[in-house]
């Protein structure tokens, strides 16, 4: 693979922050790569890896469904393209989603990550907070986890590896080419998780 082509799904949410973190991670690793805003279905075909950022999962899902990119993204991930889903991105990747208050949601999902997610899992008093977390299975310790109306993972299927827990709740997982976090790695200056994701793309 000569130059990596990494996309950030650019419908809504933390797009610019993820582009900046990915560029910084490429630089730190000395890897050649392009980081692009993915807005159309056709752009998806060109990608070696995709980040689905945090934001509002219902909105990101609906708009991607309407413009046809959701289906294309699903096919690419099924064919092995590495994907990093952050917060709303984690929700979109999942097979089953409930909201802490309203119960089962009717939102469009990619239906690939074998987990049940609870939206807004950390309650009102903790709508947003920062906490030290550890991701031992991928050799990242002392990472600053930024949680913003964050989901958590309540149940996992057989092929899902737990990467991190916070307060007994699962907050990061990996299932083959899918990496997903409930917190926002793009909102800290530490780009280790983005670097790990780039290595996944490089080795894929
Ligand atoms: N609570 C949001 C949702 O359910 C996710 C929050 C986030 O991405 N920061 O879509």
GROMACS .gro file of C-alpha atoms and ligand atoms in nm:
model
  214
    1UNK     CA    1   0.000   0.000   0.000
    2UNK     CA    2   0.167   0.325  -0.105
    3UNK     CA    3  -0.041   0.612   0.028
    4UNK     CA    4  -0.322   0.550   0.273
    5UNK     CA    5  -0.657   0.705   0.197
    6UNK     CA    6  -0.843   0.769   0.521
    7UNK     CA    7  -1.189   0.920   0.528
    8UNK     CA    8  -1.387   1.090   0.800
    9UNK     CA    9  -1.762   1.061   0.752
   10UNK     CA   10  -1.863   1.424   0.722
   11UNK     CA   11  -2.234   1.449   0.785
   12UNK     CA   12  -2.236   1.610   1.128
   13UNK     CA   13  -2.029   1.602   1.446
   14UNK     CA   14  -1.658   1.604   1.533
   15UNK     CA   15  -1.527   1.598   1.177
   16UNK     CA   16  -1.253   1.863   1.182
   17UNK     CA   17  -1.112   1.732   1.512
   18UNK     CA   18  -1.079   1.381   1.369
   19UNK     CA   19  -0.913   1.508   1.054
   20UNK     CA   20  -0.661   1.698   1.267
   21UNK     CA   21  -0.591   1.399   1.496
   22UNK     CA   22  -0.550   1.163   1.200
   23UNK     CA   23  -0.308   1.401   1.028
   24UNK     CA   24  -0.108   1.435   1.350
   25UNK     CA   25  -0.104   1.055   1.389
   26UNK     CA   26   0.017   1.006   1.030
   27UNK     CA   27   0.289   1.259   1.095
   28UNK     CA   28   0.401   1.094   1.422
   29UNK     CA   29   0.417   0.755   1.255
   30UNK     CA   30   0.587   0.889   0.942
   31UNK     CA   31   0.319   0.731   0.721
   32UNK     CA   32   0.213   0.884   0.391
   33UNK     CA   33  -0.159   0.939   0.368
   34UNK     CA   34  -0.453   1.156   0.271
   35UNK     CA   35  -0.731   1.240   0.511
   36UNK     CA   36  -1.052   1.340   0.337
   37UNK     CA   37  -1.405   1.451   0.417
   38UNK     CA   38  -1.642   1.179   0.303
   39UNK     CA   39  -1.971   1.330   0.193
   40UNK     CA   40  -2.089   1.112  -0.091
   41UNK     CA   41  -2.145   0.745  -0.160
   42UNK     CA   42  -1.887   0.740  -0.437
   43UNK     CA   43  -1.608   0.864  -0.211
   44UNK     CA   44  -1.655   0.556   0.009
   45UNK     CA   45  -1.522   0.320  -0.261
   46UNK     CA   46  -1.182   0.489  -0.261
   47UNK     CA   47  -1.113   0.444   0.110
   48UNK     CA   48  -0.858   0.227   0.294
   49UNK     CA   49  -1.010   0.320   0.631
   50UNK     CA   50  -1.299   0.524   0.769
   51UNK     CA   51  -1.369   0.715   1.089
   52UNK     CA   52  -1.731   0.764   1.190
   53UNK     CA   53  -1.714   1.055   1.434
   54UNK     CA   54  -1.912   1.147   1.741
   55UNK     CA   55  -2.216   1.366   1.701
   56UNK     CA   56  -2.583   1.274   1.687
   57UNK     CA   57  -2.621   0.914   1.575
   58UNK     CA   58  -2.982   0.939   1.456
   59UNK     CA   59  -2.899   1.232   1.232
   60UNK     CA   60  -2.575   1.085   1.094
   61UNK     CA   61  -2.756   0.757   1.025
   62UNK     CA   62  -3.061   0.912   0.859
   63UNK     CA   63  -2.865   1.141   0.631
   64UNK     CA   64  -2.622   0.864   0.531
   65UNK     CA   65  -2.917   0.637   0.460
   66UNK     CA   66  -3.079   0.896   0.236
   67UNK     CA   67  -2.764   0.970   0.032
   68UNK     CA   68  -2.686   0.601  -0.009
   69UNK     CA   69  -2.354   0.600   0.173
   70UNK     CA   70  -2.473   0.385   0.465
   71UNK     CA   71  -2.516   0.078   0.242
   72UNK     CA   72  -2.184   0.137   0.072
   73UNK     CA   73  -2.003   0.178   0.405
   74UNK     CA   74  -2.157  -0.146   0.531
   75UNK     CA   75  -2.034  -0.334   0.222
   76UNK     CA   76  -1.682  -0.192   0.254
   77UNK     CA   77  -1.658  -0.287   0.624
   78UNK     CA   78  -1.789  -0.635   0.547
   79UNK     CA   79  -1.518  -0.661   0.283
   80UNK     CA   80  -1.255  -0.584   0.549
   81UNK     CA   81  -1.205  -0.206   0.551
   82UNK     CA   82  -1.098  -0.095   0.900
   83UNK     CA   83  -1.338   0.145   1.069
   84UNK     CA   84  -1.314   0.353   1.386
   85UNK     CA   85  -1.651   0.444   1.537
   86UNK     CA   86  -1.652   0.711   1.803
   87UNK     CA   87  -1.950   0.764   2.035
   88UNK     CA   88  -2.230   0.821   1.780
   89UNK     CA   89  -2.011   0.618   1.540
   90UNK     CA   90  -2.006   0.330   1.789
   91UNK     CA   91  -2.386   0.349   1.807
   92UNK     CA   92  -2.418   0.340   1.426
   93UNK     CA   93  -2.194   0.037   1.393
   94UNK     CA   94  -2.387  -0.168   1.648
   95UNK     CA   95  -2.645  -0.439   1.603
   96UNK     CA   96  -2.870  -0.335   1.889
   97UNK     CA   97  -2.931   0.006   2.048
   98UNK     CA   98  -3.147   0.122   2.336
   99UNK     CA   99  -3.179   0.462   2.490
  100UNK     CA  100  -3.154   0.487   2.867
  101UNK     CA  101  -3.476   0.688   2.880
  102UNK     CA  102  -3.688   0.598   2.578
  103UNK     CA  103  -3.589   0.231   2.535
  104UNK     CA  104  -3.538   0.066   2.195
  105UNK     CA  105  -3.462   0.322   1.923
  106UNK     CA  106  -3.579   0.309   1.563
  107UNK     CA  107  -3.268   0.463   1.411
  108UNK     CA  108  -3.082   0.334   1.103
  109UNK     CA  109  -2.782   0.120   1.199
  110UNK     CA  110  -2.495  -0.046   1.016
  111UNK     CA  111  -2.577  -0.360   1.214
  112UNK     CA  112  -2.220  -0.500   1.212
  113UNK     CA  113  -2.074  -0.476   1.562
  114UNK     CA  114  -2.213  -0.757   1.774
  115UNK     CA  115  -2.301  -0.554   2.082
  116UNK     CA  116  -2.597  -0.400   2.257
  117UNK     CA  117  -2.542  -0.033   2.324
  118UNK     CA  118  -2.717   0.193   2.569
  119UNK     CA  119  -2.737   0.554   2.452
  120UNK     CA  120  -2.684   0.831   2.705
  121UNK     CA  121  -2.565   0.568   2.946
  122UNK     CA  122  -2.389   0.786   3.201
  123UNK     CA  123  -2.695   0.981   3.310
  124UNK     CA  124  -2.775   1.345   3.342
  125UNK     CA  125  -2.535   1.438   3.620
  126UNK     CA  126  -2.254   1.295   3.411
  127UNK     CA  127  -2.367   1.416   3.070
  128UNK     CA  128  -2.008   1.517   3.001
  129UNK     CA  129  -1.693   1.437   3.194
  130UNK     CA  130  -1.331   1.349   3.153
  131UNK     CA  131  -1.173   1.044   3.314
  132UNK     CA  132  -0.847   0.857   3.305
  133UNK     CA  133  -0.893   0.526   3.126
  134UNK     CA  134  -0.673   0.241   3.018
  135UNK     CA  135  -0.674   0.033   2.700
  136UNK     CA  136  -0.432  -0.244   2.800
  137UNK     CA  137  -0.526  -0.490   2.521
  138UNK     CA  138  -0.398  -0.240   2.263
  139UNK     CA  139  -0.105  -0.122   2.476
  140UNK     CA  140  -0.240   0.224   2.555
  141UNK     CA  141  -0.249   0.316   2.922
  142UNK     CA  142  -0.332   0.646   3.092
  143UNK     CA  143  -0.552   0.783   2.821
  144UNK     CA  144  -0.773   1.080   2.888
  145UNK     CA  145  -1.128   0.972   2.804
  146UNK     CA  146  -1.364   1.254   2.712
  147UNK     CA  147  -1.726   1.139   2.753
  148UNK     CA  148  -2.002   1.355   2.604
  149UNK     CA  149  -2.354   1.218   2.651
  150UNK     CA  150  -2.175   0.892   2.598
  151UNK     CA  151  -2.318   0.549   2.531
  152UNK     CA  152  -2.186   0.230   2.691
  153UNK     CA  153  -2.182  -0.130   2.579
  154UNK     CA  154  -2.411  -0.356   2.780
  155UNK     CA  155  -2.368  -0.689   2.606
  156UNK     CA  156  -2.109  -0.828   2.370
  157UNK     CA  157  -2.106  -1.120   2.129
  158UNK     CA  158  -1.838  -1.389   2.103
  159UNK     CA  159  -1.609  -1.219   1.853
  160UNK     CA  160  -1.593  -0.892   2.045
  161UNK     CA  161  -1.287  -0.802   2.252
  162UNK     CA  162  -1.322  -0.558   2.543
  163UNK     CA  163  -1.057  -0.286   2.511
  164UNK     CA  164  -1.158  -0.064   2.800
  165UNK     CA  165  -1.400  -0.036   3.092
  166UNK     CA  166  -1.491   0.263   3.303
  167UNK     CA  167  -1.703   0.232   3.620
  168UNK     CA  168  -1.780  -0.131   3.533
  169UNK     CA  169  -1.917  -0.025   3.195
  170UNK     CA  170  -1.756  -0.130   2.866
  171UNK     CA  171  -1.642   0.181   2.680
  172UNK     CA  172  -1.418   0.049   2.400
  173UNK     CA  173  -1.426  -0.271   2.193
  174UNK     CA  174  -1.268  -0.435   1.890
  175UNK     CA  175  -1.423  -0.688   1.659
  176UNK     CA  176  -1.185  -0.773   1.376
  177UNK     CA  177  -1.157  -0.464   1.155
  178UNK     CA  178  -1.399  -0.264   1.373
  179UNK     CA  179  -1.267  -0.046   1.658
  180UNK     CA  180  -1.519   0.154   1.860
  181UNK     CA  181  -1.505   0.387   2.159
  182UNK     CA  182  -1.773   0.554   2.372
  183UNK     CA  183  -1.534   0.842   2.445
  184UNK     CA  184  -1.377   1.100   2.213
  185UNK     CA  185  -1.005   1.042   2.140
  186UNK     CA  186  -1.007   1.334   1.894
  187UNK     CA  187  -1.070   1.580   2.177
  188UNK     CA  188  -0.734   1.526   2.347
  189UNK     CA  189  -0.386   1.604   2.218
  190UNK     CA  190  -0.284   1.239   2.267
  191UNK     CA  191  -0.322   1.071   1.928
  192UNK     CA  192  -0.230   0.716   2.037
  193UNK     CA  193  -0.569   0.570   1.952
  194UNK     CA  194  -0.565   0.728   1.605
  195UNK     CA  195  -0.213   0.588   1.563
  196UNK     CA  196  -0.336   0.241   1.660
  197UNK     CA  197  -0.616   0.273   1.405
  198UNK     CA  198  -0.368   0.374   1.131
  199UNK     CA  199  -0.165   0.061   1.210
  200UNK     CA  200  -0.482  -0.147   1.170
  201UNK     CA  201  -0.528   0.007   0.824
  202UNK     CA  202  -0.165  -0.044   0.734
  203UNK     CA  203  -0.177  -0.410   0.834
  204UNK     CA  204  -0.508  -0.481   0.663
  205LIG     N1  205  -2.568   1.076   2.264
  205LIG     C1  206  -2.527   1.083   2.125
  205LIG     C2  207  -2.608   0.986   2.040
  205LIG     O1  208  -2.679   0.907   2.094
  205LIG     C3  209  -2.383   1.049   2.109
  205LIG     C4  210  -2.300   1.156   2.172
  205LIG     C5  211  -2.170   1.179   2.106
  205LIG     O2  212  -2.140   1.130   1.997
  205LIG     N2  213  -2.092   1.262   2.169
  205LIG     O3  214  -2.600   0.993   1.921
   0.00000   0.00000   0.00000
